[in-house]
Amino acid sequence: MNKDHKVLYSGMQATGNLTLGNYLGALKNWVNLADEYECFYGVMDLHSLTVRQNPAEFRKRARQLMMLYIAAGIDPERNCLYLQSSVPCHAELGWILDCFTYMGELQRMTQFKDKSAKHADNVNAGLFTYPVLMAADILLYQTDVVPVGVDQLQHLEITRDIAQRFNSIYGDVFTMPEPYIGKIGAKIMSLQDPAKKMSKSDDNPNASIFLMDDPDTIRRKCKRAITDSEATIAYRDEQPGLKNLFDIYCACTGKTPDDVVKEFAGCGYGQVKEAVGEAVVGVLKPLQDRVKELESDKGYIDNVIKTNAERAYYCANKTLRKVKKKIGLTEVR
């Protein structure tokens, strides 16, 4: 690890297909963080097990997420891109931290309540202790900063609570992570319900643009996007559907909302939707082309997975060994 740089940690689950919102809100902004931070980005496949997975499809998606990281421009030599399950320290520290986490803390987690309602037939213990494994993910790498949205802030707070509790007993073992304060990515909302974020798990296939959608599918989804009946070109909260389309267009073109309102003055919503579709196609084509190149180079991806797992394990195990020594577990040499 580069001791001159602070450590930044983030990751995405290896389930579903990443959306345009994931790219514009996170991935795109991760690219240049290696200039300032020592960055670890996990493919969070252990977290994905709270929902039943098709094994073959699951392995394929984990591998594809790794390729999407690279295709987005995240250099696997400057950043540590790894599969969470390839570093057993995550699960081991997760269990240890379970023993320093209170039931009441976990019962208050809003994501557990939401996911329990959504997966009422599979409310498993992993879903309940999910925030503790997330705490282990972060604390293993002595993380200084974590990019989090409002919906993830509660998880960072419980991570800090667990770290503080452990440190108060055993000394300064864990770095106290802070929320990342930097460039904020575009917040992209659902094309069919602009009151909620674009999600890879949305039941409506027209609500989200996926990163590997073909151009015709992207154009069709944009044309079907919900707007309003005002037929007024304006960037305002009272027209959330149109505002969301403008946010997407701005994020894809680098233009400001004022620029976009002027550009489309006198136009109908159909013209706006068509322009947004073309802008999205233009942004995603280089990424899609790069993914196809990576898919054809199995040896390269295998090597990235192996070497980055070794890098991640080296860093994570240093923390885990310190934890085990502090709590009195016997080390076998």
C-alpha atoms as a printed R data frame, in Angstrom:
    type eleno elety resid chain resno       x       y       z
1   ATOM     1    CA   MET     A     1   0.000   0.000   0.000
2   ATOM     2    CA   ASN     A     2   1.084   3.549  -0.730
3   ATOM     3    CA   LYS     A     3   1.447   5.148   2.697
4   ATOM     4    CA   ASP     A     4   1.541   8.598   1.077
5   ATOM     5    CA   HIS     A     5  -2.086   8.204   0.008
6   ATOM     6    CA   LYS     A     6  -5.209   7.731   2.076
7   ATOM     7    CA   VAL     A     7  -7.180   4.540   1.420
8   ATOM     8    CA   LEU     A     8 -10.525   4.669  -0.397
9   ATOM     9    CA   TYR     A     9 -12.814   1.629  -0.466
10  ATOM    10    CA   SER     A    10 -15.938   0.848  -2.457
11  ATOM    11    CA   GLY     A    11 -17.592  -1.980  -4.335
12  ATOM    12    CA   MET     A    12 -20.701  -3.214  -6.102
13  ATOM    13    CA   GLN     A    13 -22.719  -6.386  -5.788
14  ATOM    14    CA   ALA     A    14 -22.232  -9.077  -8.408
15  ATOM    15    CA   THR     A    15 -25.952  -9.393  -9.108
16  ATOM    16    CA   GLY     A    16 -28.123  -7.975 -11.852
17  ATOM    17    CA   ASN     A    17 -26.893  -5.705 -14.601
18  ATOM    18    CA   LEU     A    18 -25.250  -2.375 -13.836
19  ATOM    19    CA   THR     A    19 -27.306   0.607 -14.915
20  ATOM    20    CA   LEU     A    20 -26.541   3.956 -16.457
21  ATOM    21    CA   GLY     A    21 -27.068   5.342 -12.943
22  ATOM    22    CA   ASN     A    22 -24.307   3.097 -11.559
23  ATOM    23    CA   TYR     A    23 -21.967   4.336 -14.282
24  ATOM    24    CA   LEU     A    24 -22.711   8.069 -14.185
25  ATOM    25    CA   GLY     A    25 -23.138   8.149 -10.409
26  ATOM    26    CA   ALA     A    26 -20.140   6.039  -9.395
27  ATOM    27    CA   LEU     A    27 -17.950   4.167 -11.876
28  ATOM    28    CA   LYS     A    28 -17.223   7.148 -14.091
29  ATOM    29    CA   ASN     A    29 -16.034   9.136 -11.071
30  ATOM    30    CA   TRP     A    30 -13.839   6.366  -9.685
31  ATOM    31    CA   VAL     A    31 -11.459   6.531 -12.647
32  ATOM    32    CA   ASN     A    32  -9.245   9.404 -11.485
33  ATOM    33    CA   LEU     A    33  -9.368   8.743  -7.737
34  ATOM    34    CA   ALA     A    34  -6.129   6.733  -7.945
35  ATOM    35    CA   ASP     A    35  -4.297  10.052  -8.364
36  ATOM    36    CA   GLU     A    36  -5.256  10.933  -4.809
37  ATOM    37    CA   TYR     A    37  -6.079   7.667  -3.025
38  ATOM    38    CA   GLU     A    38  -4.987   4.062  -2.662
39  ATOM    39    CA   CYS     A    39  -8.180   2.544  -4.071
40  ATOM    40    CA   PHE     A    40  -9.748  -0.852  -3.405
41  ATOM    41    CA   TYR     A    41 -12.828  -1.814  -5.418
42  ATOM    42    CA   GLY     A    42 -14.514  -5.088  -4.599
43  ATOM    43    CA   VAL     A    43 -16.826  -7.278  -6.628
44  ATOM    44    CA   MET     A    44 -19.039  -8.017  -3.665
45  ATOM    45    CA   ASP     A    45 -20.080 -11.589  -4.383
46  ATOM    46    CA   LEU     A    46 -20.392 -12.699  -0.741
47  ATOM    47    CA   HIS     A    47 -22.980  -9.979  -0.128
48  ATOM    48    CA   SER     A    48 -24.921 -11.246  -3.134
49  ATOM    49    CA   LEU     A    49 -25.577 -14.583  -1.421
50  ATOM    50    CA   THR     A    50 -28.389 -13.140   0.696
51  ATOM    51    CA   VAL     A    51 -30.495 -13.805  -2.419
52  ATOM    52    CA   ARG     A    52 -30.491 -17.240  -4.084
53  ATOM    53    CA   GLN     A    53 -28.253 -17.239  -7.163
54  ATOM    54    CA   ASN     A    54 -27.960 -19.444 -10.227
55  ATOM    55    CA   PRO     A    55 -24.336 -20.632  -9.827
56  ATOM    56    CA   ALA     A    56 -23.268 -20.469 -13.483
57  ATOM    57    CA   GLU     A    57 -24.959 -17.115 -14.034
58  ATOM    58    CA   PHE     A    58 -23.566 -15.796 -10.759
59  ATOM    59    CA   ARG     A    59 -19.969 -16.606 -11.727
60  ATOM    60    CA   LYS     A    60 -20.524 -14.997 -15.115
61  ATOM    61    CA   ARG     A    61 -21.902 -11.797 -13.579
62  ATOM    62    CA   ALA     A    62 -19.041 -11.489 -11.091
63  ATOM    63    CA   ARG     A    63 -16.573 -11.776 -13.951
64  ATOM    64    CA   GLN     A    64 -18.526  -9.299 -16.073
65  ATOM    65    CA   LEU     A    65 -18.579  -6.757 -13.241
66  ATOM    66    CA   MET     A    66 -14.789  -7.015 -13.060
67  ATOM    67    CA   MET     A    67 -14.665  -6.338 -16.817
68  ATOM    68    CA   LEU     A    68 -17.025  -3.377 -16.468
69  ATOM    69    CA   TYR     A    69 -14.742  -1.857 -13.831
70  ATOM    70    CA   ILE     A    70 -11.842  -2.100 -16.260
71  ATOM    71    CA   ALA     A    71 -13.874  -1.016 -19.296
72  ATOM    72    CA   ALA     A    72 -14.997   2.079 -17.392
73  ATOM    73    CA   GLY     A    73 -11.339   3.094 -17.189
74  ATOM    74    CA   ILE     A    74 -10.360   1.842 -13.730
75  ATOM    75    CA   ASP     A    75  -6.794   0.609 -14.143
76  ATOM    76    CA   PRO     A    76  -6.306  -2.758 -12.336
77  ATOM    77    CA   GLU     A    77  -2.625  -1.989 -11.836
78  ATOM    78    CA   ARG     A    78  -3.145   1.374 -10.149
79  ATOM    79    CA   ASN     A    79  -6.255   0.205  -8.279
80  ATOM    80    CA   CYS     A    80  -6.929  -3.090  -6.519
81  ATOM    81    CA   LEU     A    81  -9.933  -4.695  -8.244
82  ATOM    82    CA   TYR     A    82 -10.771  -8.022  -6.660
83  ATOM    83    CA   LEU     A    83 -13.467 -10.589  -5.940
84  ATOM    84    CA   GLN     A    84 -14.582 -10.360  -2.320
85  ATOM    85    CA   SER     A    85 -14.837 -14.152  -1.991
86  ATOM    86    CA   SER     A    86 -11.203 -14.572  -3.086
87  ATOM    87    CA   VAL     A    87 -10.090 -12.922   0.178
88  ATOM    88    CA   PRO     A    88 -11.326 -15.146   3.062
89  ATOM    89    CA   CYS     A    89 -10.373 -12.442   5.568
90  ATOM    90    CA   HIS     A    90 -13.713 -10.742   4.795
91  ATOM    91    CA   ALA     A    91 -15.818 -13.606   6.108
92  ATOM    92    CA   GLU     A    92 -13.474 -14.248   9.044
93  ATOM    93    CA   LEU     A    93 -13.424 -10.652  10.252
94  ATOM    94    CA   GLY     A    94 -17.171 -10.464   9.606
95  ATOM    95    CA   TRP     A    95 -17.737 -13.224  12.187
96  ATOM    96    CA   ILE     A    96 -15.420 -11.610  14.706
97  ATOM    97    CA   LEU     A    97 -17.198  -8.261  14.323
98  ATOM    98    CA   ASP     A    98 -20.582  -9.999  14.663
99  ATOM    99    CA   CYS     A    99 -19.490 -10.606  18.246
100 ATOM   100    CA   PHE     A   100 -18.975  -6.856  18.752
101 ATOM   101    CA   THR     A   101 -22.300  -5.798  17.216
102 ATOM   102    CA   TYR     A   102 -25.600  -5.570  19.072
103 ATOM   103    CA   MET     A   103 -28.896  -7.005  17.871
104 ATOM   104    CA   GLY     A   104 -30.622  -3.674  18.434
105 ATOM   105    CA   GLU     A   105 -28.197  -1.924  16.106
106 ATOM   106    CA   LEU     A   106 -28.923  -4.358  13.300
107 ATOM   107    CA   GLN     A   107 -32.673  -4.275  13.889
108 ATOM   108    CA   ARG     A   108 -32.640  -0.531  13.260
109 ATOM   109    CA   MET     A   109 -31.073  -0.866   9.803
110 ATOM   110    CA   THR     A   110 -33.581   0.384   7.241
111 ATOM   111    CA   GLN     A   111 -32.129  -1.723   4.409
112 ATOM   112    CA   PHE     A   112 -32.845  -4.915   6.381
113 ATOM   113    CA   LYS     A   113 -36.460  -3.849   6.785
114 ATOM   114    CA   ASP     A   114 -36.774  -2.978   3.086
115 ATOM   115    CA   LYS     A   115 -35.135  -6.168   1.808
116 ATOM   116    CA   SER     A   116 -37.083  -8.331   4.265
117 ATOM   117    CA   ALA     A   117 -40.293  -6.948   2.838
118 ATOM   118    CA   LYS     A   118 -39.083  -7.520  -0.722
119 ATOM   119    CA   HIS     A   119 -37.798 -11.068  -0.063
120 ATOM   120    CA   ALA     A   120 -40.330 -12.190   2.536
121 ATOM   121    CA   ASP     A   121 -39.776 -15.853   1.613
122 ATOM   122    CA   ASN     A   122 -36.030 -15.676   2.357
123 ATOM   123    CA   VAL     A   123 -35.357 -13.464   5.386
124 ATOM   124    CA   ASN     A   124 -32.057 -15.125   6.263
125 ATOM   125    CA   ALA     A   125 -29.453 -14.386   8.919
126 ATOM   126    CA   GLY     A   126 -27.038 -13.124   6.258
127 ATOM   127    CA   LEU     A   127 -29.506 -10.392   5.356
128 ATOM   128    CA   PHE     A   128 -29.635  -9.390   9.025
129 ATOM   129    CA   THR     A   129 -25.839  -9.330   9.536
130 ATOM   130    CA   TYR     A   130 -25.109  -7.833   6.112
131 ATOM   131    CA   PRO     A   131 -23.957  -4.498   7.636
132 ATOM   132    CA   VAL     A   132 -21.337  -6.307   9.743
133 ATOM   133    CA   LEU     A   133 -19.787  -7.944   6.684
134 ATOM   134    CA   MET     A   134 -19.815  -4.523   5.049
135 ATOM   135    CA   ALA     A   135 -18.011  -3.145   8.098
136 ATOM   136    CA   ALA     A   136 -15.419  -5.903   7.739
137 ATOM   137    CA   ASP     A   137 -14.970  -5.015   4.048
138 ATOM   138    CA   ILE     A   138 -14.157  -1.435   4.962
139 ATOM   139    CA   LEU     A   139 -12.114  -1.972   8.128
140 ATOM   140    CA   LEU     A   140  -9.879  -4.714   6.699
141 ATOM   141    CA   TYR     A   141  -8.083  -2.211   4.478
142 ATOM   142    CA   GLN     A   142  -7.669   0.508   7.120
143 ATOM   143    CA   THR     A   143  -9.961   2.618   4.970
144 ATOM   144    CA   ASP     A   144  -9.909   6.381   5.383
145 ATOM   145    CA   VAL     A   145 -12.796   7.297   3.079
146 ATOM   146    CA   VAL     A   146 -15.838   5.549   1.596
147 ATOM   147    CA   PRO     A   147 -17.974   7.013  -1.215
148 ATOM   148    CA   VAL     A   148 -21.543   6.645   0.043
149 ATOM   149    CA   GLY     A   149 -24.937   7.838  -1.027
150 ATOM   150    CA   VAL     A   150 -27.646   8.831   1.424
151 ATOM   151    CA   ASP     A   151 -29.033   5.274   1.337
152 ATOM   152    CA   GLN     A   152 -25.669   3.829   2.445
153 ATOM   153    CA   LEU     A   153 -24.782   6.386   5.104
154 ATOM   154    CA   GLN     A   154 -26.395   4.283   7.848
155 ATOM   155    CA   HIS     A   155 -24.046   1.403   6.976
156 ATOM   156    CA   LEU     A   156 -21.010   3.634   7.340
157 ATOM   157    CA   GLU     A   157 -22.317   4.885  10.670
158 ATOM   158    CA   ILE     A   158 -22.631   1.361  12.085
159 ATOM   159    CA   THR     A   159 -19.156   0.563  10.713
160 ATOM   160    CA   ARG     A   160 -17.784   3.493  12.693
161 ATOM   161    CA   ASP     A   161 -19.707   2.375  15.800
162 ATOM   162    CA   ILE     A   162 -18.253  -1.138  15.570
163 ATOM   163    CA   ALA     A   163 -14.729   0.182  14.962
164 ATOM   164    CA   GLN     A   164 -14.992   2.598  17.881
165 ATOM   165    CA   ARG     A   165 -16.261  -0.144  20.186
166 ATOM   166    CA   PHE     A   166 -13.411  -2.485  19.210
167 ATOM   167    CA   ASN     A   167 -10.781   0.262  19.456
168 ATOM   168    CA   SER     A   168 -12.010   1.321  22.891
169 ATOM   169    CA   ILE     A   169 -11.355  -2.205  24.170
170 ATOM   170    CA   TYR     A   170  -8.164  -3.143  22.314
171 ATOM   171    CA   GLY     A   171  -6.538   0.123  21.269
172 ATOM   172    CA   ASP     A   172  -6.248   1.754  17.865
173 ATOM   173    CA   VAL     A   173  -6.675  -1.310  15.673
174 ATOM   174    CA   PHE     A   174  -9.004   0.108  13.002
175 ATOM   175    CA   THR     A   175  -8.856   3.373  11.097
176 ATOM   176    CA   MET     A   176 -12.111   5.304  11.531
177 ATOM   177    CA   PRO     A   177 -13.574   5.663   8.022
178 ATOM   178    CA   GLU     A   178 -15.139   8.920   6.903
179 ATOM   179    CA   PRO     A   179 -17.629   9.510   4.076
180 ATOM   180    CA   TYR     A   180 -15.889  10.505   0.857
181 ATOM   181    CA   ILE     A   181 -16.287  14.184   0.115
182 ATOM   182    CA   GLY     A   182 -15.429  14.830  -3.491
183 ATOM   183    CA   LYS     A   183 -16.972  15.089  -6.901
184 ATOM   184    CA   ILE     A   184 -20.556  13.903  -6.713
185 ATOM   185    CA   GLY     A   185 -21.747  11.797  -9.623
186 ATOM   186    CA   ALA     A   186 -25.032  12.415 -11.368
187 ATOM   187    CA   LYS     A   187 -28.068  11.060  -9.514
188 ATOM   188    CA   ILE     A   188 -30.033   9.235 -12.183
189 ATOM   189    CA   MET     A   189 -33.648   8.376 -11.493
190 ATOM   190    CA   SER     A   190 -35.950   5.688 -12.888
191 ATOM   191    CA   LEU     A   191 -37.261   6.407 -16.388
192 ATOM   192    CA   GLN     A   192 -40.685   5.134 -15.324
193 ATOM   193    CA   ASP     A   193 -40.838   6.561 -11.802
194 ATOM   194    CA   PRO     A   194 -38.593   9.624 -11.422
195 ATOM   195    CA   ALA     A   195 -39.297   9.696  -7.677
196 ATOM   196    CA   LYS     A   196 -36.905   6.760  -7.135
197 ATOM   197    CA   LYS     A   197 -33.353   5.996  -8.226
198 ATOM   198    CA   MET     A   198 -32.632   3.970 -11.345
199 ATOM   199    CA   SER     A   199 -32.075   0.434 -10.070
200 ATOM   200    CA   LYS     A   200 -30.728  -2.802 -11.510
201 ATOM   201    CA   SER     A   201 -33.411  -4.690  -9.562
202 ATOM   202    CA   ASP     A   202 -36.417  -2.718 -10.848
203 ATOM   203    CA   ASP     A   203 -39.271  -4.986 -11.938
204 ATOM   204    CA   ASN     A   204 -40.123  -2.684 -14.850
205 ATOM   205    CA   PRO     A   205 -37.709  -3.448 -17.748
206 ATOM   206    CA   ASN     A   206 -38.220   0.049 -19.162
207 ATOM   207    CA   ALA     A   207 -37.253   1.814 -15.937
208 ATOM   208    CA   SER     A   208 -33.491   1.309 -16.222
209 ATOM   209    CA   ILE     A   209 -30.882   1.573 -18.954
210 ATOM   210    CA   PHE     A   210 -28.330  -1.203 -18.505
211 ATOM   211    CA   LEU     A   211 -24.727  -0.693 -19.499
212 ATOM   212    CA   MET     A   212 -24.786  -3.515 -22.025
213 ATOM   213    CA   ASP     A   213 -28.142  -2.575 -23.613
214 ATOM   214    CA   ASP     A   214 -27.879  -2.363 -27.388
215 ATOM   215    CA   PRO     A   215 -28.445   1.046 -29.068
216 ATOM   216    CA   ASP     A   216 -31.995   0.281 -30.214
217 ATOM   217    CA   THR     A   217 -33.004  -0.800 -26.705
218 ATOM   218    CA   ILE     A   218 -31.517   2.373 -25.215
219 ATOM   219    CA   ARG     A   219 -33.362   4.574 -27.718
220 ATOM   220    CA   ARG     A   220 -36.629   2.727 -27.093
221 ATOM   221    CA   LYS     A   221 -36.369   3.070 -23.303
222 ATOM   222    CA   CYS     A   222 -35.670   6.798 -23.598
223 ATOM   223    CA   LYS     A   223 -38.671   7.260 -25.892
224 ATOM   224    CA   ARG     A   224 -40.878   5.524 -23.316
225 ATOM   225    CA   ALA     A   225 -39.576   7.624 -20.418
226 ATOM   226    CA   ILE     A   226 -42.259   9.227 -18.249
227 ATOM   227    CA   THR     A   227 -42.482  13.013 -18.583
228 ATOM   228    CA   ASP     A   228 -45.581  15.143 -17.966
229 ATOM   229    CA   SER     A   229 -48.446  16.884 -19.730
230 ATOM   230    CA   GLU     A   230 -47.132  20.434 -19.347
231 ATOM   231    CA   ALA     A   231 -45.215  20.424 -22.648
232 ATOM   232    CA   THR     A   232 -42.903  23.056 -21.157
233 ATOM   233    CA   ILE     A   233 -39.134  22.924 -21.539
234 ATOM   234    CA   ALA     A   234 -37.797  23.700 -18.062
235 ATOM   235    CA   TYR     A   235 -35.387  22.244 -15.517
236 ATOM   236    CA   ARG     A   236 -37.368  22.162 -12.278
237 ATOM   237    CA   ASP     A   237 -38.488  19.793  -9.546
238 ATOM   238    CA   GLU     A   238 -42.120  20.193 -10.571
239 ATOM   239    CA   GLN     A   239 -41.286  18.272 -13.790
240 ATOM   240    CA   PRO     A   240 -39.258  15.354 -12.381
241 ATOM   241    CA   GLY     A   241 -39.411  13.175 -15.491
242 ATOM   242    CA   LEU     A   242 -38.089  15.890 -17.785
243 ATOM   243    CA   LYS     A   243 -35.575  16.995 -15.157
244 ATOM   244    CA   ASN     A   244 -34.229  13.434 -15.002
245 ATOM   245    CA   LEU     A   245 -33.827  13.322 -18.786
246 ATOM   246    CA   PHE     A   246 -31.944  16.616 -18.647
247 ATOM   247    CA   ASP     A   247 -29.713  15.258 -15.844
248 ATOM   248    CA   ILE     A   248 -28.859  12.259 -18.019
249 ATOM   249    CA   TYR     A   249 -28.171  14.488 -21.015
250 ATOM   250    CA   CYS     A   250 -25.968  16.810 -18.951
251 ATOM   251    CA   ALA     A   251 -23.995  13.894 -17.503
252 ATOM   252    CA   CYS     A   252 -23.447  12.431 -20.975
253 ATOM   253    CA   THR     A   253 -22.546  15.670 -22.748
254 ATOM   254    CA   GLY     A   254 -20.919  17.779 -20.036
255 ATOM   255    CA   LYS     A   255 -23.444  20.560 -20.569
256 ATOM   256    CA   THR     A   256 -25.178  22.506 -17.800
257 ATOM   257    CA   PRO     A   257 -28.947  22.496 -17.197
258 ATOM   258    CA   ASP     A   258 -29.116  26.099 -18.435
259 ATOM   259    CA   ASP     A   259 -27.351  25.083 -21.650
260 ATOM   260    CA   VAL     A   260 -29.757  22.218 -22.173
261 ATOM   261    CA   VAL     A   261 -32.884  24.307 -21.559
262 ATOM   262    CA   LYS     A   262 -31.657  26.771 -24.182
263 ATOM   263    CA   GLU     A   263 -30.755  23.981 -26.595
264 ATOM   264    CA   PHE     A   264 -34.234  22.466 -26.467
265 ATOM   265    CA   ALA     A   265 -36.243  25.688 -26.298
266 ATOM   266    CA   GLY     A   266 -39.251  25.312 -28.577
267 ATOM   267    CA   CYS     A   267 -38.798  21.547 -28.922
268 ATOM   268    CA   GLY     A   268 -41.245  18.835 -28.005
269 ATOM   269    CA   TYR     A   269 -40.559  16.108 -25.453
270 ATOM   270    CA   GLY     A   270 -40.131  13.603 -28.265
271 ATOM   271    CA   GLN     A   271 -37.110  15.523 -29.552
272 ATOM   272    CA   VAL     A   272 -35.634  15.673 -26.062
273 ATOM   273    CA   LYS     A   273 -36.035  11.922 -25.610
274 ATOM   274    CA   GLU     A   274 -34.451  11.233 -28.987
275 ATOM   275    CA   ALA     A   275 -31.440  13.427 -28.180
276 ATOM   276    CA   VAL     A   276 -31.024  11.821 -24.761
277 ATOM   277    CA   GLY     A   277 -31.111   8.361 -26.325
278 ATOM   278    CA   GLU     A   278 -28.389   9.278 -28.818
279 ATOM   279    CA   ALA     A   279 -26.249  10.843 -26.080
280 ATOM   280    CA   VAL     A   280 -26.481   7.696 -23.951
281 ATOM   281    CA   VAL     A   281 -25.664   5.456 -26.924
282 ATOM   282    CA   GLY     A   282 -22.601   7.600 -27.620
283 ATOM   283    CA   VAL     A   283 -21.359   7.395 -24.028
284 ATOM   284    CA   LEU     A   284 -21.874   3.643 -23.644
285 ATOM   285    CA   LYS     A   285 -20.490   2.478 -26.986
286 ATOM   286    CA   PRO     A   286 -16.776   2.782 -26.029
287 ATOM   287    CA   LEU     A   287 -17.447   0.963 -22.753
288 ATOM   288    CA   GLN     A   288 -19.363  -1.812 -24.521
289 ATOM   289    CA   ASP     A   289 -16.639  -2.186 -27.148
290 ATOM   290    CA   ARG     A   290 -14.013  -2.494 -24.412
291 ATOM   291    CA   VAL     A   291 -16.051  -5.151 -22.582
292 ATOM   292    CA   LYS     A   292 -16.216  -7.205 -25.779
293 ATOM   293    CA   GLU     A   293 -12.429  -6.953 -26.125
294 ATOM   294    CA   LEU     A   294 -11.968  -8.105 -22.536
295 ATOM   295    CA   GLU     A   295 -14.399 -10.997 -22.994
296 ATOM   296    CA   SER     A   296 -12.191 -12.321 -25.765
297 ATOM   297    CA   ASP     A   297  -9.049 -12.166 -23.586
298 ATOM   298    CA   LYS     A   298  -9.735 -14.768 -20.900
299 ATOM   299    CA   GLY     A   299  -6.099 -14.996 -19.859
300 ATOM   300    CA   TYR     A   300  -5.878 -11.275 -19.093
301 ATOM   301    CA   ILE     A   301  -8.971 -11.288 -16.875
302 ATOM   302    CA   ASP     A   302  -7.834 -14.473 -15.120
303 ATOM   303    CA   ASN     A   303  -4.508 -12.785 -14.368
304 ATOM   304    CA   VAL     A   304  -6.173  -9.596 -13.071
305 ATOM   305    CA   ILE     A   305  -8.400 -11.657 -10.774
306 ATOM   306    CA   LYS     A   306  -5.458 -13.693  -9.445
307 ATOM   307    CA   THR     A   307  -2.919 -10.886  -8.943
308 ATOM   308    CA   ASN     A   308  -5.417  -8.472  -7.422
309 ATOM   309    CA   ALA     A   309  -6.702 -11.151  -5.048
310 ATOM   310    CA   GLU     A   310  -3.128 -11.584  -3.830
311 ATOM   311    CA   ARG     A   311  -2.727  -7.814  -3.364
312 ATOM   312    CA   ALA     A   312  -6.018  -7.541  -1.476
313 ATOM   313    CA   TYR     A   313  -5.241 -10.574   0.699
314 ATOM   314    CA   TYR     A   314  -1.821  -9.205   1.655
315 ATOM   315    CA   CYS     A   315  -3.350  -5.946   2.904
316 ATOM   316    CA   ALA     A   316  -6.427  -7.509   4.518
317 ATOM   317    CA   ASN     A   317  -4.502 -10.236   6.301
318 ATOM   318    CA   LYS     A   318  -2.229  -7.705   8.017
319 ATOM   319    CA   THR     A   319  -5.298  -6.213   9.694
320 ATOM   320    CA   LEU     A   320  -6.867  -9.593  10.443
321 ATOM   321    CA   ARG     A   321  -3.693 -10.915  12.105
322 ATOM   322    CA   LYS     A   322  -3.574  -7.838  14.306
323 ATOM   323    CA   VAL     A   323  -7.236  -8.316  15.267
324 ATOM   324    CA   LYS     A   324  -6.748 -12.002  16.078
325 ATOM   325    CA   LYS     A   325  -3.724 -11.256  18.220
326 ATOM   326    CA   LYS     A   326  -5.577  -8.521  20.106
327 ATOM   327    CA   ILE     A   327  -8.555 -10.723  20.986
328 ATOM   328    CA   GLY     A   328  -6.391 -13.702  21.980
329 ATOM   329    CA   LEU     A   329  -6.809 -16.166  19.119
330 ATOM   330    CA   THR     A   330  -3.922 -18.581  18.742
331 ATOM   331    CA   GLU     A   331  -1.728 -18.000  15.713
332 ATOM   332    CA   VAL     A   332  -0.417 -21.164  14.055
333 ATOM   333    CA   ARG     A   333   2.799 -20.523  12.168
